[in-house]
Amino acid sequence: MIQTRMQAEVNMDKILWYSFLLISSGSQASRTWAQRNMEFAVDLYQAICLSHDNNIVFSPLGATVLLGMVQLGAKGKAQLQIRQTLKLPEISTGEEFSALKSFFSASSEKKQEFTFNLASALYLQEGFSVKEQYLHGNKEFFQSATELVDFLDAIACAQTINTWVESKTDGKIKNLFSMGDFGPLTRLVLVNVIYFQGDWKQKFRKENTQLMNFTKKEGSAIKIPMMTAQLRTKHGYFSESSTKYQVLELPYKGDDFSLIIVLPAKDVHMEEVEKQITAGQILKWSSEMREEEVEVVLPRFTIEHKLDFKEALYSLNVTEMFSGGCDLSGITDSSDVYVSKVMQKVFLEINEDGSEAATSTGMHLPVIMSLTQTKFIANHPFLFIMKHNPTESILFMGRVTNPELQATKGRDFDSL
């Protein structure tokens, strides 16, 4: 959101940047794009971990889109810092975001296997001058819709943007903006929405879900619903600097998307694994995992996380765009324009179907497992990555240190 604020005698225009994302778990691009995307994802993940101890979920893809939208209008140091953080060449070729077109194309296709929406929008203050070249670039690379609004009517603006977000997330994200988010000096709102809903390629049977102990990060145990299944899927054991962990891939129907789960060995702290993760490691997992029969035990959980990226981006040396003296003259000729906030909200639900509807009723049946030697029992903190397989890009990334029960209905919990 571009917003202005009076500081002494100076009139400062500010951008408040929101990204709203929802995931419900239910063309070959170049390796270069995948490598850049993964490097940025890992850097941002590790920066976020510095100030967050518990559950984390965020979208590197969403952050890439919105940083890209800002850098299209940035000049000088502000643009250079963003491009370096996104692992882009210092000199723009104009094609560095062309790989994103495959995501926008996928989001416009109707597929029975999954629903994937990726959308961007710019909301401009009526009368605020934004350069045509900037609007054209956003439309070309990010397919951004542009709409004129009057931020002085804060209630109407909140309703307008909320309605758009709700329509793009199948009604799952409501009332994200309030009238208090807009001020008389607001000039521009940049919004990015990612919505994914998919069913597992191999579903977990609801009658096999049981209450089991999960050991939280600090060592205490809680009883939570744990999904169990015998699956034939990709799995591997890995060891880096004596840090041992397992990696499991759970594909969604259609095979375009997969959830990768990284589970430290019981005697290994999550932080030790996090320090070892690199873009090269993620690519290594994909090439070295092998398909086998695996006994899988995985929490059914919900995470809803709202992040302010400002501190994390500062640690990645993206500082200039937050400064009143930054050069965003590619957006507007108005002076003293800068970014004030970088916000992202993600809702993630993992359940038996992979979809967001999660109720478990009916008779309780005992879990029957085979005598397979390979077990993947995620009863302690783990890391996860949602990957778009055709481009090997990371859509979402995070960790679970304490599965929340906030979305578990009483009757559902009691039935277990």
PDB file of N, CA and C in Angstrom, residues 226-264:
ATOM      1  N   MET A 226      -3.274 -37.907  14.445  1.00  0.00           N
ATOM      2  CA  MET A 226      -2.191 -38.296  13.539  1.00  0.00           C
ATOM      3  C   MET A 226      -2.762 -39.200  12.453  1.00  0.00           C
ATOM      4  N   MET A 227      -2.553 -38.801  11.204  1.00  0.00           N
ATOM      5  CA  MET A 227      -2.984 -39.584  10.051  1.00  0.00           C
ATOM      6  C   MET A 227      -1.979 -40.700   9.815  1.00  0.00           C
ATOM      7  N   THR A 228      -2.468 -41.858   9.445  1.00  0.00           N
ATOM      8  CA  THR A 228      -1.576 -42.993   9.215  1.00  0.00           C
ATOM      9  C   THR A 228      -1.954 -43.691   7.915  1.00  0.00           C
ATOM     10  N   ALA A 229      -0.940 -44.147   7.212  1.00  0.00           N
ATOM     11  CA  ALA A 229      -1.197 -44.846   5.948  1.00  0.00           C
ATOM     12  C   ALA A 229       0.043 -45.605   5.511  1.00  0.00           C
ATOM     13  N   GLN A 230      -0.202 -46.615   4.702  1.00  0.00           N
ATOM     14  CA  GLN A 230       0.864 -47.354   4.036  1.00  0.00           C
ATOM     15  C   GLN A 230       0.903 -46.848   2.598  1.00  0.00           C
ATOM     16  N   LEU A 231       1.949 -46.116   2.228  1.00  0.00           N
ATOM     17  CA  LEU A 231       2.004 -45.466   0.925  1.00  0.00           C
ATOM     18  C   LEU A 231       3.222 -45.924   0.141  1.00  0.00           C
ATOM     19  N   ARG A 232       3.051 -45.974  -1.169  1.00  0.00           N
ATOM     20  CA  ARG A 232       4.207 -46.179  -2.035  1.00  0.00           C
ATOM     21  C   ARG A 232       4.571 -44.814  -2.603  1.00  0.00           C
ATOM     22  N   THR A 233       5.686 -44.265  -2.135  1.00  0.00           N
ATOM     23  CA  THR A 233       6.043 -42.908  -2.527  1.00  0.00           C
ATOM     24  C   THR A 233       7.554 -42.714  -2.418  1.00  0.00           C
ATOM     25  N   LYS A 234       8.046 -41.550  -2.829  1.00  0.00           N
ATOM     26  CA  LYS A 234       9.486 -41.280  -2.805  1.00  0.00           C
ATOM     27  C   LYS A 234       9.938 -40.962  -1.383  1.00  0.00           C
ATOM     28  N   HIS A 235      11.072 -41.534  -1.018  1.00  0.00           N
ATOM     29  CA  HIS A 235      11.581 -41.383   0.341  1.00  0.00           C
ATOM     30  C   HIS A 235      13.097 -41.529   0.320  1.00  0.00           C
ATOM     31  N   GLY A 236      13.754 -40.906   1.278  1.00  0.00           N
ATOM     32  CA  GLY A 236      15.198 -41.050   1.366  1.00  0.00           C
ATOM     33  C   GLY A 236      15.735 -40.708   2.740  1.00  0.00           C
ATOM     34  N   TYR A 237      16.860 -41.321   3.107  1.00  0.00           N
ATOM     35  CA  TYR A 237      17.608 -40.988   4.324  1.00  0.00           C
ATOM     36  C   TYR A 237      18.809 -40.147   3.908  1.00  0.00           C
ATOM     37  N   PHE A 238      19.064 -39.070   4.651  1.00  0.00           N
ATOM     38  CA  PHE A 238      20.175 -38.186   4.317  1.00  0.00           C
ATOM     39  C   PHE A 238      20.966 -37.836   5.569  1.00  0.00           C
ATOM     40  N   SER A 239      22.239 -37.522   5.364  1.00  0.00           N
ATOM     41  CA  SER A 239      23.111 -37.131   6.465  1.00  0.00           C
ATOM     42  C   SER A 239      24.065 -36.041   5.981  1.00  0.00           C
ATOM     43  N   GLU A 240      24.067 -34.914   6.678  1.00  0.00           N
ATOM     44  CA  GLU A 240      24.954 -33.799   6.349  1.00  0.00           C
ATOM     45  C   GLU A 240      25.677 -33.381   7.623  1.00  0.00           C
ATOM     46  N   SER A 241      27.003 -33.492   7.619  1.00  0.00           N
ATOM     47  CA  SER A 241      27.802 -33.118   8.798  1.00  0.00           C
ATOM     48  C   SER A 241      27.272 -33.805  10.048  1.00  0.00           C
ATOM     49  N   SER A 242      27.010 -35.073   9.939  1.00  0.00           N
ATOM     50  CA  SER A 242      26.498 -35.931  11.021  1.00  0.00           C
ATOM     51  C   SER A 242      25.075 -35.574  11.453  1.00  0.00           C
ATOM     52  N   THR A 243      24.407 -34.688  10.694  1.00  0.00           N
ATOM     53  CA  THR A 243      23.009 -34.359  10.955  1.00  0.00           C
ATOM     54  C   THR A 243      22.138 -35.271  10.106  1.00  0.00           C
ATOM     55  N   LYS A 244      21.386 -36.159  10.755  1.00  0.00           N
ATOM     56  CA  LYS A 244      20.605 -37.154  10.031  1.00  0.00           C
ATOM     57  C   LYS A 244      19.134 -36.759   9.977  1.00  0.00           C
ATOM     58  N   TYR A 245      18.515 -37.024   8.823  1.00  0.00           N
ATOM     59  CA  TYR A 245      17.098 -36.713   8.655  1.00  0.00           C
ATOM     60  C   TYR A 245      16.529 -37.538   7.506  1.00  0.00           C
ATOM     61  N   GLN A 246      15.182 -37.621   7.477  1.00  0.00           N
ATOM     62  CA  GLN A 246      14.467 -38.294   6.394  1.00  0.00           C
ATOM     63  C   GLN A 246      13.742 -37.252   5.542  1.00  0.00           C
ATOM     64  N   VAL A 247      13.534 -37.592   4.275  1.00  0.00           N
ATOM     65  CA  VAL A 247      12.760 -36.740   3.378  1.00  0.00           C
ATOM     66  C   VAL A 247      11.699 -37.602   2.704  1.00  0.00           C
ATOM     67  N   LEU A 248      10.459 -37.120   2.727  1.00  0.00           N
ATOM     68  CA  LEU A 248       9.324 -37.838   2.150  1.00  0.00           C
ATOM     69  C   LEU A 248       8.592 -36.923   1.184  1.00  0.00           C
ATOM     70  N   GLU A 249       8.176 -37.462   0.049  1.00  0.00           N
ATOM     71  CA  GLU A 249       7.396 -36.681  -0.906  1.00  0.00           C
ATOM     72  C   GLU A 249       5.967 -37.214  -0.969  1.00  0.00           C
ATOM     73  N   LEU A 250       4.990 -36.311  -0.788  1.00  0.00           N
ATOM     74  CA  LEU A 250       3.577 -36.653  -0.902  1.00  0.00           C
ATOM     75  C   LEU A 250       3.005 -35.902  -2.099  1.00  0.00           C
ATOM     76  N   PRO A 251       2.818 -36.565  -3.231  1.00  0.00           N
ATOM     77  CA  PRO A 251       2.299 -35.884  -4.420  1.00  0.00           C
ATOM     78  C   PRO A 251       0.790 -35.673  -4.338  1.00  0.00           C
ATOM     79  N   TYR A 252       0.350 -34.588  -4.984  1.00  0.00           N
ATOM     80  CA  TYR A 252      -1.079 -34.330  -5.134  1.00  0.00           C
ATOM     81  C   TYR A 252      -1.557 -34.920  -6.455  1.00  0.00           C
ATOM     82  N   LYS A 253      -2.851 -35.099  -6.580  1.00  0.00           N
ATOM     83  CA  LYS A 253      -3.416 -35.591  -7.834  1.00  0.00           C
ATOM     84  C   LYS A 253      -2.954 -34.730  -8.991  1.00  0.00           C
ATOM     85  N   GLY A 254      -2.604 -35.375 -10.085  1.00  0.00           N
ATOM     86  CA  GLY A 254      -2.130 -34.662 -11.255  1.00  0.00           C
ATOM     87  C   GLY A 254      -0.630 -34.536 -11.310  1.00  0.00           C
ATOM     88  N   ASP A 255       0.039 -34.724 -10.155  1.00  0.00           N
ATOM     89  CA  ASP A 255       1.501 -34.721 -10.053  1.00  0.00           C
ATOM     90  C   ASP A 255       2.156 -33.376 -10.334  1.00  0.00           C
ATOM     91  N   ASP A 256       1.373 -32.284 -10.488  1.00  0.00           N
ATOM     92  CA  ASP A 256       1.974 -30.968 -10.704  1.00  0.00           C
ATOM     93  C   ASP A 256       2.551 -30.400  -9.412  1.00  0.00           C
ATOM     94  N   PHE A 257       1.974 -30.802  -8.278  1.00  0.00           N
ATOM     95  CA  PHE A 257       2.395 -30.276  -6.988  1.00  0.00           C
ATOM     96  C   PHE A 257       2.720 -31.421  -6.036  1.00  0.00           C
ATOM     97  N   SER A 258       3.695 -31.173  -5.151  1.00  0.00           N
ATOM     98  CA  SER A 258       4.059 -32.159  -4.135  1.00  0.00           C
ATOM     99  C   SER A 258       4.375 -31.447  -2.830  1.00  0.00           C
ATOM    100  N   LEU A 259       4.125 -32.155  -1.731  1.00  0.00           N
ATOM    101  CA  LEU A 259       4.532 -31.664  -0.422  1.00  0.00           C
ATOM    102  C   LEU A 259       5.738 -32.484   0.018  1.00  0.00           C
ATOM    103  N   ILE A 260       6.851 -31.803   0.244  1.00  0.00           N
ATOM    104  CA  ILE A 260       8.077 -32.446   0.704  1.00  0.00           C
ATOM    105  C   ILE A 260       8.187 -32.237   2.212  1.00  0.00           C
ATOM    106  N   ILE A 261       8.369 -33.310   2.963  1.00  0.00           N
ATOM    107  CA  ILE A 261       8.480 -33.214   4.416  1.00  0.00           C
ATOM    108  C   ILE A 261       9.876 -33.663   4.835  1.00  0.00           C
ATOM    109  N   VAL A 262      10.542 -32.825   5.620  1.00  0.00           N
ATOM    110  CA  VAL A 262      11.897 -33.093   6.088  1.00  0.00           C
ATOM    111  C   VAL A 262      11.828 -33.336   7.593  1.00  0.00           C
ATOM    112  N   LEU A 263      12.135 -34.552   8.001  1.00  0.00           N
ATOM    113  CA  LEU A 263      11.982 -34.968   9.393  1.00  0.00           C
ATOM    114  C   LEU A 263      13.338 -35.282  10.015  1.00  0.00           C
ATOM    115  N   PRO A 264      13.789 -34.461  10.970  1.00  0.00           N
ATOM    116  CA  PRO A 264      15.066 -34.753  11.640  1.00  0.00           C
ATOM    117  C   PRO A 264      14.981 -36.061  12.412  1.00  0.00           C
TER     118      PRO A 264
END
